[in-house]
mmCIF file of C-alpha atoms and ligand atoms in Angstrom:
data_model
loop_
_atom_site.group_PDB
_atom_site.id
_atom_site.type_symbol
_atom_site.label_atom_id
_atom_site.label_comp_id
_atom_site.label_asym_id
_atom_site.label_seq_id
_atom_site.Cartn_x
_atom_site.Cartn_y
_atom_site.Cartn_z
ATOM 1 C CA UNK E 1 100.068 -108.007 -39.872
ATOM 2 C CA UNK E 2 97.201 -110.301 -40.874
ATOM 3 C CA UNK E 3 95.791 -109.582 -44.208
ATOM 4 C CA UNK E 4 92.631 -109.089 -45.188
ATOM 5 C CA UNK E 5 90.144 -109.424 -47.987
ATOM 6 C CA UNK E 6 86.498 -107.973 -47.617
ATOM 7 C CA UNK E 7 83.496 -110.152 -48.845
ATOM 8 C CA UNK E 8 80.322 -107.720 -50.218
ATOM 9 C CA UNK E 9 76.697 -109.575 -50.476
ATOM 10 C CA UNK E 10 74.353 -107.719 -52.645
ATOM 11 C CA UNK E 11 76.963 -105.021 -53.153
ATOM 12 C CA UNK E 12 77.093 -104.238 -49.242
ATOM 13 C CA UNK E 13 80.187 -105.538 -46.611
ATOM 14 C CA UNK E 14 79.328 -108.183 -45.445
ATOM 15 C CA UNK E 15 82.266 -110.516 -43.372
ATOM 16 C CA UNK E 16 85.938 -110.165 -43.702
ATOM 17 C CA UNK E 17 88.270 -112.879 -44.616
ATOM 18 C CA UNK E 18 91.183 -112.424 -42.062
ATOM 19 C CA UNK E 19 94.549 -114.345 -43.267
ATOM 20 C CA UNK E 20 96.333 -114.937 -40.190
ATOM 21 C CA UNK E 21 99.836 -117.358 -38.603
ATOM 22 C CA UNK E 22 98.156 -118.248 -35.656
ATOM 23 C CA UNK E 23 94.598 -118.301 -33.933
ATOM 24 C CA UNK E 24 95.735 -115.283 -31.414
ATOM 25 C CA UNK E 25 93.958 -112.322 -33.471
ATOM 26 C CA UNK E 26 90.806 -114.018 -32.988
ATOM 27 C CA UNK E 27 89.443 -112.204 -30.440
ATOM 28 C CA UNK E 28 90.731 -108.794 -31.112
ATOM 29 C CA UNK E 29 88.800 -109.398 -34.372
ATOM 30 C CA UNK E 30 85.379 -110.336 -32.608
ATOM 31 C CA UNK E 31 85.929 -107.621 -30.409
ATOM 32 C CA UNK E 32 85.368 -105.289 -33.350
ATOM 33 C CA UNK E 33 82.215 -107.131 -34.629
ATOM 34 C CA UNK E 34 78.725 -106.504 -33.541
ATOM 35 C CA UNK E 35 76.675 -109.035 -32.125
ATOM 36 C CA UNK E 36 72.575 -108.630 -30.886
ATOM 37 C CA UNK E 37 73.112 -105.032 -31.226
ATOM 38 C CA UNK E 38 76.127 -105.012 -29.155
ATOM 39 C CA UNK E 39 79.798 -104.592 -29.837
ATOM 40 C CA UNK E 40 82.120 -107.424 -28.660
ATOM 41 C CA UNK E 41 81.906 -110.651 -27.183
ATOM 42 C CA UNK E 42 81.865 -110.065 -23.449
ATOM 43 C CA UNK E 43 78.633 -110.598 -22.906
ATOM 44 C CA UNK E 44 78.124 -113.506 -25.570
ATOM 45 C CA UNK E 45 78.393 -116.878 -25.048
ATOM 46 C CA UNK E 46 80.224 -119.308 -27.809
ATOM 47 C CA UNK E 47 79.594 -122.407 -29.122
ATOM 48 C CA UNK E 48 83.222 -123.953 -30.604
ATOM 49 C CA UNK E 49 81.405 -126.660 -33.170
ATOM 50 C CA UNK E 50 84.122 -128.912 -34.652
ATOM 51 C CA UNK E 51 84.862 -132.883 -34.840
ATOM 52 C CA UNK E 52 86.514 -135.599 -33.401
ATOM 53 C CA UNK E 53 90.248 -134.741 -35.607
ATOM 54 C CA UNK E 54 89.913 -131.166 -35.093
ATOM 55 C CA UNK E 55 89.105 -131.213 -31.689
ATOM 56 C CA UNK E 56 92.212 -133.356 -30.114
ATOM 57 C CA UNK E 57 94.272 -130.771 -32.622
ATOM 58 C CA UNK E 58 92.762 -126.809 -32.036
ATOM 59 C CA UNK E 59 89.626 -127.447 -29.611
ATOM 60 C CA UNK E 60 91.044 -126.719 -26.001
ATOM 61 C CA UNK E 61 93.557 -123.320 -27.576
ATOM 62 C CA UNK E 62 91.032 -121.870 -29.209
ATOM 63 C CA UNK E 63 88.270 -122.450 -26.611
ATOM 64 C CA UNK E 64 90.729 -121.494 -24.167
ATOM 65 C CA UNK E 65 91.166 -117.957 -26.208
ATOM 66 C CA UNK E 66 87.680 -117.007 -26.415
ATOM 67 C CA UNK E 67 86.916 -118.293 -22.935
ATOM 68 C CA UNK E 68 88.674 -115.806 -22.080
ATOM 69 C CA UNK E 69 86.729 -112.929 -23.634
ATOM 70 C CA UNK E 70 83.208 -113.563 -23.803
ATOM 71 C CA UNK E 71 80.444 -115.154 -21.182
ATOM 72 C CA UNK E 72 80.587 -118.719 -21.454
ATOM 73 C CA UNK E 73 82.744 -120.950 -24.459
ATOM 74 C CA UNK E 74 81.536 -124.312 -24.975
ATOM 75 C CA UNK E 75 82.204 -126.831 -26.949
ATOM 76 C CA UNK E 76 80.535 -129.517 -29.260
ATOM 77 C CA UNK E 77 82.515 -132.104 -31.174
ATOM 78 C CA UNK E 78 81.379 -134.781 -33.375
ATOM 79 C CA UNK E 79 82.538 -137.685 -35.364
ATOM 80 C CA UNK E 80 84.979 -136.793 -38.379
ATOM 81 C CA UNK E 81 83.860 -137.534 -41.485
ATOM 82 C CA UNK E 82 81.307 -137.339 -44.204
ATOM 83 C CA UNK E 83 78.573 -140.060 -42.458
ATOM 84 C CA UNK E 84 78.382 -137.172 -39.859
ATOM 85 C CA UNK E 85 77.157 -134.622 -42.243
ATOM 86 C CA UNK E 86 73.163 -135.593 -41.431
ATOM 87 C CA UNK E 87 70.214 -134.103 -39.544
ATOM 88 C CA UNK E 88 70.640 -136.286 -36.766
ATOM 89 C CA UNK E 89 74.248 -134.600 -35.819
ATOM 90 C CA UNK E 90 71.970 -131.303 -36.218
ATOM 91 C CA UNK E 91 69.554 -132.283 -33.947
ATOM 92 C CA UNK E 92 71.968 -133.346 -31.658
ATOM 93 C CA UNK E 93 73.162 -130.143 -31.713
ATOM 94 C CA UNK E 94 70.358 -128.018 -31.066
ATOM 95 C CA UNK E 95 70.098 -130.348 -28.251
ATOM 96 C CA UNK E 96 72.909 -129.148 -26.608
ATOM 97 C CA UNK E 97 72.032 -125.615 -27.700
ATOM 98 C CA UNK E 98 69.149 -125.669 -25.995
ATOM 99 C CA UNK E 99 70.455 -127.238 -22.752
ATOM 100 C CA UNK E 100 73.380 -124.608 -23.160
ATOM 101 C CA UNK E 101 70.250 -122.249 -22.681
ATOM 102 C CA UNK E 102 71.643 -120.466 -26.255
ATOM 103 C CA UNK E 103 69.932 -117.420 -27.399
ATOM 104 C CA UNK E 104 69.629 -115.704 -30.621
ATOM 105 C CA UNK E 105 72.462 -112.672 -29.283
ATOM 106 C CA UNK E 106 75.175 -116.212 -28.854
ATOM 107 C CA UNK E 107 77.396 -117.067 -31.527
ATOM 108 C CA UNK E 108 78.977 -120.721 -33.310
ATOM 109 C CA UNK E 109 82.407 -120.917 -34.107
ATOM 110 C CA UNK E 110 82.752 -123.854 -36.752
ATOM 111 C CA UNK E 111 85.827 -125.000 -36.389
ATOM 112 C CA UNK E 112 87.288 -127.372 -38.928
ATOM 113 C CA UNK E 113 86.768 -128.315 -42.555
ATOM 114 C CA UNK E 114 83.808 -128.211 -44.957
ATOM 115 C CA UNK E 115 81.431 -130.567 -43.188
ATOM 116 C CA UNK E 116 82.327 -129.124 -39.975
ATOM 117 C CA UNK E 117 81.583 -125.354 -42.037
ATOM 118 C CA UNK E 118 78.454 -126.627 -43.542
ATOM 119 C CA UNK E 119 76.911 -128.115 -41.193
ATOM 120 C CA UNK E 120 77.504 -125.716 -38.260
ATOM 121 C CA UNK E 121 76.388 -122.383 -40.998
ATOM 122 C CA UNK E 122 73.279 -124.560 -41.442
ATOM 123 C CA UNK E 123 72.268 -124.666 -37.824
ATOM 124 C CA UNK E 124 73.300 -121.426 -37.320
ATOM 125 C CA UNK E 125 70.751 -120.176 -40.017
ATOM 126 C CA UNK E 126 68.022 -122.289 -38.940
ATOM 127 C CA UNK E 127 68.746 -122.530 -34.913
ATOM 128 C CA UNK E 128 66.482 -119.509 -33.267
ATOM 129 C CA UNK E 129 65.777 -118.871 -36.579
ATOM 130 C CA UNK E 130 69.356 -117.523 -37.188
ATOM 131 C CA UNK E 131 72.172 -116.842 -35.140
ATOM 132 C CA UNK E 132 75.657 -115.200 -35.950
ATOM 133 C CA UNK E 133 78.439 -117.628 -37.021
ATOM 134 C CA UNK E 134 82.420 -117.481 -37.473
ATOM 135 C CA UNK E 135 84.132 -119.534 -39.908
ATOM 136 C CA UNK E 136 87.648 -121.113 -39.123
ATOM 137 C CA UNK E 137 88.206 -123.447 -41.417
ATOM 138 C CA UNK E 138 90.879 -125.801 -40.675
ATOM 139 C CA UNK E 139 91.516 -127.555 -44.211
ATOM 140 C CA UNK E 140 92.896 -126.731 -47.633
ATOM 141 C CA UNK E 141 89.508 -127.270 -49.250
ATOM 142 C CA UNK E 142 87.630 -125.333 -46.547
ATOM 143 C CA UNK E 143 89.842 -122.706 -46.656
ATOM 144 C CA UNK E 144 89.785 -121.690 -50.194
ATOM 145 C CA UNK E 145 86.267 -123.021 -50.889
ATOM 146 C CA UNK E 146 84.006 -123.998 -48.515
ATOM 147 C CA UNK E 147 84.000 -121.499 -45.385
ATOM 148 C CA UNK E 148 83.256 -118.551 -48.135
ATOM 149 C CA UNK E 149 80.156 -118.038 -49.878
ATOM 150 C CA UNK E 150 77.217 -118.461 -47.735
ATOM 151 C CA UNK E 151 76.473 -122.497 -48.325
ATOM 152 C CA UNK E 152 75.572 -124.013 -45.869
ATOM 153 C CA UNK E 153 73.720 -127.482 -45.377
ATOM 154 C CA UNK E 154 73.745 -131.331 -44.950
ATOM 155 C CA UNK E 155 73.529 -134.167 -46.861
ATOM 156 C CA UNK E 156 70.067 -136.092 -46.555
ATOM 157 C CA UNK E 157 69.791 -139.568 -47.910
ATOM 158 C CA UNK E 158 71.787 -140.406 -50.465
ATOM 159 C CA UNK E 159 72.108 -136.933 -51.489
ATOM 160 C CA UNK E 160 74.904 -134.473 -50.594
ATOM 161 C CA UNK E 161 74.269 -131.101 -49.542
ATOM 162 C CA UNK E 162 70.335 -131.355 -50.973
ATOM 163 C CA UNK E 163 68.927 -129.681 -47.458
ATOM 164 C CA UNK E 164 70.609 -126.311 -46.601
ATOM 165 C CA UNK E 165 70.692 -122.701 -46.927
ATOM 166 C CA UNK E 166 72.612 -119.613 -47.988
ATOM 167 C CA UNK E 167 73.844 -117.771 -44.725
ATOM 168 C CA UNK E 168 76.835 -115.707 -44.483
ATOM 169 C CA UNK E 169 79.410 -115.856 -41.581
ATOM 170 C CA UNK E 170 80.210 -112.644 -39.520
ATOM 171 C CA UNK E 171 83.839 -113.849 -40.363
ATOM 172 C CA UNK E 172 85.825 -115.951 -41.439
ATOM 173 C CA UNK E 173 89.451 -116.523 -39.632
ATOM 174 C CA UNK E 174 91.849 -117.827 -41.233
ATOM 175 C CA UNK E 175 94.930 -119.549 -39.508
ATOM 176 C CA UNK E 176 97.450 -120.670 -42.489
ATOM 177 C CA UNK E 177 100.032 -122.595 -40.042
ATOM 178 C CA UNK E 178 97.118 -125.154 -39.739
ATOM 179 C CA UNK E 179 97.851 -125.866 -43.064
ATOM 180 C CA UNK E 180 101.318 -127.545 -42.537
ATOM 181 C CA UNK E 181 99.800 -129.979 -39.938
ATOM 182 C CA UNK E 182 97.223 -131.721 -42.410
ATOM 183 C CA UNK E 183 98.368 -135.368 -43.649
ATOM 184 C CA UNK E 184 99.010 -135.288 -47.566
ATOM 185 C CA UNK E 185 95.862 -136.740 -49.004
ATOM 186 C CA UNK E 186 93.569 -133.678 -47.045
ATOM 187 C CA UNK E 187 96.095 -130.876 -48.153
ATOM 188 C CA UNK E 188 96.384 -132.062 -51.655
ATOM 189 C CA UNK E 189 92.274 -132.805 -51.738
ATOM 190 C CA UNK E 190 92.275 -129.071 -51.361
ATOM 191 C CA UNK E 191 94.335 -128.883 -54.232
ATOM 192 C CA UNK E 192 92.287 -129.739 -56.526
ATOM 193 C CA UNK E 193 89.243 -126.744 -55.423
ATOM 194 C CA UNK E 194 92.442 -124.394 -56.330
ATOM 195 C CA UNK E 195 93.231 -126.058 -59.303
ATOM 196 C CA UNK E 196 89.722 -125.250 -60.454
ATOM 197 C CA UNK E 197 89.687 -121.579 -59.901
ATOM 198 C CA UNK E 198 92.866 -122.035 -62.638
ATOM 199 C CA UNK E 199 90.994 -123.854 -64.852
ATOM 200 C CA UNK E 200 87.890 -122.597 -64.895
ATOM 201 C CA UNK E 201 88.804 -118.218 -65.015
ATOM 202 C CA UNK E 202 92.343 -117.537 -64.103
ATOM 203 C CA UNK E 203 94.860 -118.688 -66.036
ATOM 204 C CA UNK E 204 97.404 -116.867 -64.846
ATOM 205 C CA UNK E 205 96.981 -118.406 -61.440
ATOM 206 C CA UNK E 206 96.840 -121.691 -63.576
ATOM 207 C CA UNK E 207 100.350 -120.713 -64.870
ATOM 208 C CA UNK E 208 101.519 -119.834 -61.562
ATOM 209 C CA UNK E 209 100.255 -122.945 -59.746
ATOM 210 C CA UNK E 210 102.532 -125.103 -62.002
ATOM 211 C CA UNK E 211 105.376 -122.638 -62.077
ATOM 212 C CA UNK E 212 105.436 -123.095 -57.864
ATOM 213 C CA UNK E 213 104.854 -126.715 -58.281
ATOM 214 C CA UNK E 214 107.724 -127.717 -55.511
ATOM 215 C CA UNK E 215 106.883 -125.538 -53.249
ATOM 216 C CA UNK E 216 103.498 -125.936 -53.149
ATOM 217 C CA UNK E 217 103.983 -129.554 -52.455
ATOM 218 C CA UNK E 218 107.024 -128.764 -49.894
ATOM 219 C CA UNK E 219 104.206 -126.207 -48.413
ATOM 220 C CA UNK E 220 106.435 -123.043 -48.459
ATOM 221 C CA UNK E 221 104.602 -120.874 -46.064
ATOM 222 C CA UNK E 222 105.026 -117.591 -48.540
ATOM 223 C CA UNK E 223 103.880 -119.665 -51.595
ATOM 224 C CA UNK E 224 100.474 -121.185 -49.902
ATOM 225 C CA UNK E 225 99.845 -117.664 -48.446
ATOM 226 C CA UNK E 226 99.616 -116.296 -52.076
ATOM 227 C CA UNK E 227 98.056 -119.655 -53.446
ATOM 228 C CA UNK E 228 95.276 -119.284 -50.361
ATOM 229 C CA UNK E 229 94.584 -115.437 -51.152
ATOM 230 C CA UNK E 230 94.327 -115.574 -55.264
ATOM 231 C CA UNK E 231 91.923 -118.582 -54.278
ATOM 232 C CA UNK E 232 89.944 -116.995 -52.084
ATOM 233 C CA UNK E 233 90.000 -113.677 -54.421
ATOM 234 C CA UNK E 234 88.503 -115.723 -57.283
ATOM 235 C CA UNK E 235 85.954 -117.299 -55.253
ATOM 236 C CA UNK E 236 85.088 -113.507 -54.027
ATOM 237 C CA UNK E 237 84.316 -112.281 -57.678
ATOM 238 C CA UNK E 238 82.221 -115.096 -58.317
ATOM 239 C CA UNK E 239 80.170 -115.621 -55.208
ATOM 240 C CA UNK E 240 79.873 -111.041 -54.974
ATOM 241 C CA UNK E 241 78.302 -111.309 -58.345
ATOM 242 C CA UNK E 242 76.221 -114.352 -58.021
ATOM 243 C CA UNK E 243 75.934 -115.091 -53.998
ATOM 244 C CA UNK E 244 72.766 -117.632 -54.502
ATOM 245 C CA UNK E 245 74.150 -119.366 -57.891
ATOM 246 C CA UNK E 246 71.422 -117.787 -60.041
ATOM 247 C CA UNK E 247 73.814 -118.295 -63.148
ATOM 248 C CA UNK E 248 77.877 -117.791 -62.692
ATOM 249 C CA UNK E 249 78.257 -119.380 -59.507
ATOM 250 C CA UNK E 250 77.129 -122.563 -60.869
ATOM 251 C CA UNK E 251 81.065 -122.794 -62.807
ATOM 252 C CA UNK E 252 82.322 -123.275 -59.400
ATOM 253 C CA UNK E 253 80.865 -127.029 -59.890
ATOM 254 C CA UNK E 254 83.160 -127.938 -62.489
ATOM 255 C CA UNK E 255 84.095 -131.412 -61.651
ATOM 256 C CA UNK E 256 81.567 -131.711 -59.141
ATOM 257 C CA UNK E 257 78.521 -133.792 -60.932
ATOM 258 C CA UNK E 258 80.537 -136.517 -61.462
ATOM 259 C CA UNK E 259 83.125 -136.204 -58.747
ATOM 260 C CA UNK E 260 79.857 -135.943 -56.159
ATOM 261 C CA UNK E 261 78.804 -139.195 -58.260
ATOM 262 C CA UNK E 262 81.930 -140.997 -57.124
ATOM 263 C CA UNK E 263 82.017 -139.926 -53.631
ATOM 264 C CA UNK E 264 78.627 -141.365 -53.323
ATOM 265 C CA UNK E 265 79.902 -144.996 -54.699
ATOM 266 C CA UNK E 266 82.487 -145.248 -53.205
ATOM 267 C CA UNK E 267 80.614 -144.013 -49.958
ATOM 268 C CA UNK E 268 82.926 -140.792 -49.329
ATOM 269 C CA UNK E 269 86.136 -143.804 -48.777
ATOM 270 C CA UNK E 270 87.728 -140.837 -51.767
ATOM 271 C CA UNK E 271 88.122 -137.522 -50.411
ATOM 272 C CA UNK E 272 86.247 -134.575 -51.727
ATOM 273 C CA UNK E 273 89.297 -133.079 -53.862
ATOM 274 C CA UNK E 274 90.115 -136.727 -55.343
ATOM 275 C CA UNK E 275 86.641 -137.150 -56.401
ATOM 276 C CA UNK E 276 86.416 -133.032 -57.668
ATOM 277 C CA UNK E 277 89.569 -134.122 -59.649
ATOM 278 C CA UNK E 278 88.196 -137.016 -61.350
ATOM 279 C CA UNK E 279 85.163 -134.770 -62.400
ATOM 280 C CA UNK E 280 87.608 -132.223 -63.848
ATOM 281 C CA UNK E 281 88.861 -134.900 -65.705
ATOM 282 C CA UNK E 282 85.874 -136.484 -67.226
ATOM 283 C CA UNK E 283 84.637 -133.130 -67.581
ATOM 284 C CA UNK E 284 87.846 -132.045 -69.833
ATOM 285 C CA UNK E 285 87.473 -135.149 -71.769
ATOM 286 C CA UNK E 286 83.998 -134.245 -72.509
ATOM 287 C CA UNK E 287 84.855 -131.270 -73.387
ATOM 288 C CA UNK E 288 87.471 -132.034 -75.880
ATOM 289 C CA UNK E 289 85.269 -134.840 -77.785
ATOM 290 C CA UNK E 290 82.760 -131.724 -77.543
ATOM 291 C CA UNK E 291 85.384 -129.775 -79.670
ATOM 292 C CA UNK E 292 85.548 -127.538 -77.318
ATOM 293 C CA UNK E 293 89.517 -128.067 -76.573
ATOM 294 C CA UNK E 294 91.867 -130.039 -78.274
ATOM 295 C CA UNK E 295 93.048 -133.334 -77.603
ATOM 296 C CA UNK E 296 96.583 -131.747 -76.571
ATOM 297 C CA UNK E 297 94.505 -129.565 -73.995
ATOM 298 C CA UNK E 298 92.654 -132.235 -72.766
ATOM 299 C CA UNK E 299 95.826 -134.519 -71.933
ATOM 300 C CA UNK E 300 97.536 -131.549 -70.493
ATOM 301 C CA UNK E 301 94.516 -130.911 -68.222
ATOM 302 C CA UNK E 302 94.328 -134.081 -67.262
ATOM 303 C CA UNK E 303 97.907 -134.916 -66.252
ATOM 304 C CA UNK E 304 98.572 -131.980 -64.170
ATOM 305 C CA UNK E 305 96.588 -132.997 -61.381
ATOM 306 C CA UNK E 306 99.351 -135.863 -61.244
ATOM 307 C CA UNK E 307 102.493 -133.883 -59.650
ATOM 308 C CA UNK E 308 99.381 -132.365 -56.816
ATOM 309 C CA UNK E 309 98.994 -136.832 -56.132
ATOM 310 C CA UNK E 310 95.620 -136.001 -57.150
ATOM 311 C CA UNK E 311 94.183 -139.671 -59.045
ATOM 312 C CA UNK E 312 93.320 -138.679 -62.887
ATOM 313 C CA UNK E 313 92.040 -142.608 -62.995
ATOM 314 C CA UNK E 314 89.396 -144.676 -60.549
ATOM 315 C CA UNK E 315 88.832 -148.544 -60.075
ATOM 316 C CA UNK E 316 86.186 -150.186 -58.304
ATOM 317 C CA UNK E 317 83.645 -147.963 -60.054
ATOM 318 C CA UNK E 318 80.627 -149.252 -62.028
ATOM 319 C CA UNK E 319 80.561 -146.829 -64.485
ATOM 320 C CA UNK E 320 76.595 -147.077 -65.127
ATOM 321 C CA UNK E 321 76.166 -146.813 -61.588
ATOM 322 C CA UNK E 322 77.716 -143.583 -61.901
ATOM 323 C CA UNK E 323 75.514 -142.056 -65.040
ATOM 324 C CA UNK E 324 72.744 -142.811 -62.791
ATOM 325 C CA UNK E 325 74.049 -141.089 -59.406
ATOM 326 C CA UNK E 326 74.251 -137.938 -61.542
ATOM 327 C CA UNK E 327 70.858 -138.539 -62.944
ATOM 328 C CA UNK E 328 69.360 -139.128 -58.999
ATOM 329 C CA UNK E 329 70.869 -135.660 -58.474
ATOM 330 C CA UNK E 330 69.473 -134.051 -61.978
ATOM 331 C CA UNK E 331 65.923 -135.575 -60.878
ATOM 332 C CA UNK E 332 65.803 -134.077 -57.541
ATOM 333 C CA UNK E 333 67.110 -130.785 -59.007
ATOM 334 C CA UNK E 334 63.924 -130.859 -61.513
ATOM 335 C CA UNK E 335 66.014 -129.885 -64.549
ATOM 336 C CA UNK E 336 68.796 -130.334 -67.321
ATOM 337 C CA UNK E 337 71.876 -130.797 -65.808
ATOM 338 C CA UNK E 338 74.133 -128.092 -65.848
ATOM 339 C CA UNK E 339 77.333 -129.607 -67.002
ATOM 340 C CA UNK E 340 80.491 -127.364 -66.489
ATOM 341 C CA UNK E 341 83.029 -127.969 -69.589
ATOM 342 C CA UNK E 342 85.849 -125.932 -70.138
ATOM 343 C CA UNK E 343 86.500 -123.901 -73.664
ATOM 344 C CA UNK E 344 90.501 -123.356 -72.790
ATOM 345 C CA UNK E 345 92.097 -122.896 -69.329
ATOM 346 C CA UNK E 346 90.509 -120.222 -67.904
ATOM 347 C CA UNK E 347 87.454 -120.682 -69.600
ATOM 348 C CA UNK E 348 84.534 -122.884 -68.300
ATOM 349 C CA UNK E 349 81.026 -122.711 -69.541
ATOM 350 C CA UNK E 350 78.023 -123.957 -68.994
ATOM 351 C CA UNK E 351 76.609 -126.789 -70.937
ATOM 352 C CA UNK E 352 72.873 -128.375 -71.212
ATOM 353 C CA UNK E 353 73.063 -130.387 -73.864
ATOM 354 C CA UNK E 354 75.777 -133.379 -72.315
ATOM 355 C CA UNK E 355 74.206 -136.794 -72.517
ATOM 356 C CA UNK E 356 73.980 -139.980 -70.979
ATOM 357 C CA UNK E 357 76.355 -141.424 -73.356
ATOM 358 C CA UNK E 358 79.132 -138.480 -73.532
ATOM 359 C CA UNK E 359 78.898 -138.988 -69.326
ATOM 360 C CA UNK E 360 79.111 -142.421 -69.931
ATOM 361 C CA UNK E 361 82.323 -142.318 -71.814
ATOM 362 C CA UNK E 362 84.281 -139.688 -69.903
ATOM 363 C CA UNK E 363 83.589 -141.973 -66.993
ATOM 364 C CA UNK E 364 84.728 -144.870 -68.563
ATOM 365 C CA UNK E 365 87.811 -142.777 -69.751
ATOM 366 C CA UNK E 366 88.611 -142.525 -66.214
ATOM 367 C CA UNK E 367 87.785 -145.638 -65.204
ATOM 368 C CA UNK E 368 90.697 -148.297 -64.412
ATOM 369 C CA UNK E 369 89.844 -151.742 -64.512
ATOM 370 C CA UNK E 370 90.809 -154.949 -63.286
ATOM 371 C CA UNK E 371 91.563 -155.866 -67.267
ATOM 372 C CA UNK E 372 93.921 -152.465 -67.073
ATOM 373 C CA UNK E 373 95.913 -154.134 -64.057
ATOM 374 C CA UNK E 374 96.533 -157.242 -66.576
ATOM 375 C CA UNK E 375 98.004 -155.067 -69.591
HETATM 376 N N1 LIG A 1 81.643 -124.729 -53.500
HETATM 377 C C1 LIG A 1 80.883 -124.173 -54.537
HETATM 378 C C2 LIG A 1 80.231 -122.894 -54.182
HETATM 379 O O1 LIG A 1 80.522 -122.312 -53.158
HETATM 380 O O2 LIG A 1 79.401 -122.436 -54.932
#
């Protein structure tokens, strides 16, 4: 029996998130959802939006299941990876929307991981000028961050994510056997968005997370199935109390102003998680010269991302170039940066008053040089 754990926005249901074994429920569970004022799928047709991985993987079975049940399923796959993540992979799709003769009653399935979520929630929400979307997210990271929440968007320029929207899903499927097919690097990128819910307000999960160490890395179905849900329940607190990141939702970023800083230099070559655990990192190590942990708690911090092969070091980085990524983000978001620090595990806060130079040296704390290599 697949479980399930209701999302409210503005204090009303709004999607489910279904934890299933398989992709075979899917339909049953559309079947129960309105869409244009009408219940079920029969008379909707479906646009399966995923990418070149995802598509050799899940495409045909789960086009072949809805095909099955409503009008027309079609499907529209693009290149993996971040360099995808643009307007012009929009437009391309809206393109095909339109010669699919799509109306505002049809429905996209995004089918994959975070770019794949992101980028087919933000044509959903601006396509017809809205149009239901399902979330399956295919990925560690998109499963227990991404696909819940309401963010949608693409990256534009150098900047990630800086044109987009908030627009829920109708539902969001979850099929927890994909997890055992994803190569190490992508699971254990995901690691690090759970590690964060740990270290930023649960710290019992925290304590749990390293007590289930081995299986979490042998990928005991039981153990991610738990691991998946308590994620997924601490992102549901945060984004039902905040859903457009007027104030709490913002903690969720811890990690992420210098981890998106990375990413961008070393032109997404580090996956999201990597570069998310590199911010946590720097982010703990400004946080203890802060005085806001100790130097114990920092270390601690900082080397358990090591047994989840998450990197707690970086080379090839200039760490000035980095200061000023996060700056180029700070400018276009008209404001003091919102630094996320942590006060304990568990405890993250949100900080104004990080500088330049306390950036600066948390990124050259992480930063491994060629004259490291000689030591
Ligand atoms: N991934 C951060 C958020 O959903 O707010």
């Amino acid at each position: 029996m697949a479980q399930r754990l209701p999302i409210l926005y503005q204090k009303k249901p709004c999607y489910d998130i279904v934890f299933s074994h398989d992709f075979d429920g899917l339909c049953e569970e559309l079947s129960e959802l309105e869409f244009g004022g009408q219940k079920g799928i029969t008379d909707r047709r479906i646009c399966i939006v995923t990418d070149s991985n995802v598509e050799k993987l899940y495409g045909e079975q789960v086009k072949g299941l809805l095909a099955a049940q409503c009008k027309k399923a079609v499907l529209f796959a693009f290149p993996a990876g971040e360099a995808s993540k643009n307007l012009d992979t929009v437009k391309s799709l809206y393109t095909f929307l339109i010669e699919e003769q799509f109306d505002r009653k049809d429905i996209l399935v995004a089918l994959g991981g975070g770019v794949v979520g992101d980028l087919t929630g933000f044509t959903s929400a601006t396509y017809l000028r809205g149009i239901d979307f399902i979330q399956i997210p295919t990925t560690l990271l998109a499963q227990v961050d991404s696909s819940i929440g309401g963010k949608t968007g693409v990256d534009f320029d150098r900047y990630k994510n800086m044109v987009g929207a908030f627009y829920m899903p109708r539902l969001v499927y979850m099929n927890l056997s994909v997890l055992k097919s994803l190569d190490d690097r992508q699971y254990y990128s995901g690691m690090a968005e759970v590690m964060k819910y740990g270290l930023l307000r649960d710290a019992n999960f925290y304590e749990w997370l390293i007590e289930n160490m081995y299986e979490i890395c042998e990928r005991d179905a039981e153990i991610l199935e738990e691991m998946v849900l308590r994620s997924c329940t601490n992102k549901k607190i945060i984004v039902e109390k905040d859903p457009t990141e007027k104030g709490d939702r913002a903690l969720l970023n811890l990690g992420h102003t210098i981890g998106h800083a990375i990413e961008k230099a070393k032109n997404f070559e580090m996956l999201h998680g990597e570069c998310v655990a590199l911010g946590c990192v720097a982010a703990a190590y400004i946080s203890w010269k802060k005085q806001l942990l100790s130097m114990d708690e920092y270390y601690e911090i900082r080397d358990m991302f090591v047994p989840f092969n998450l990197p707690i070091s970086v080379e090839g980085i200039d760490p000035e170039e980095i200061v000023t990524l996060t700056k180029s983000d700070k400018k276009m978001a008209a404001g003091q940066i919102r630094f996320i620090l942590l006060k304990k595990v568990g405890k993250a806060t949100i900080n104004t008053t990080v500088t330049e130079e306390e950036m600066l040296a948390a990124v050259k704390e992480i930063y491994f040089s060629e004259d490291d290599k000689k030591e």
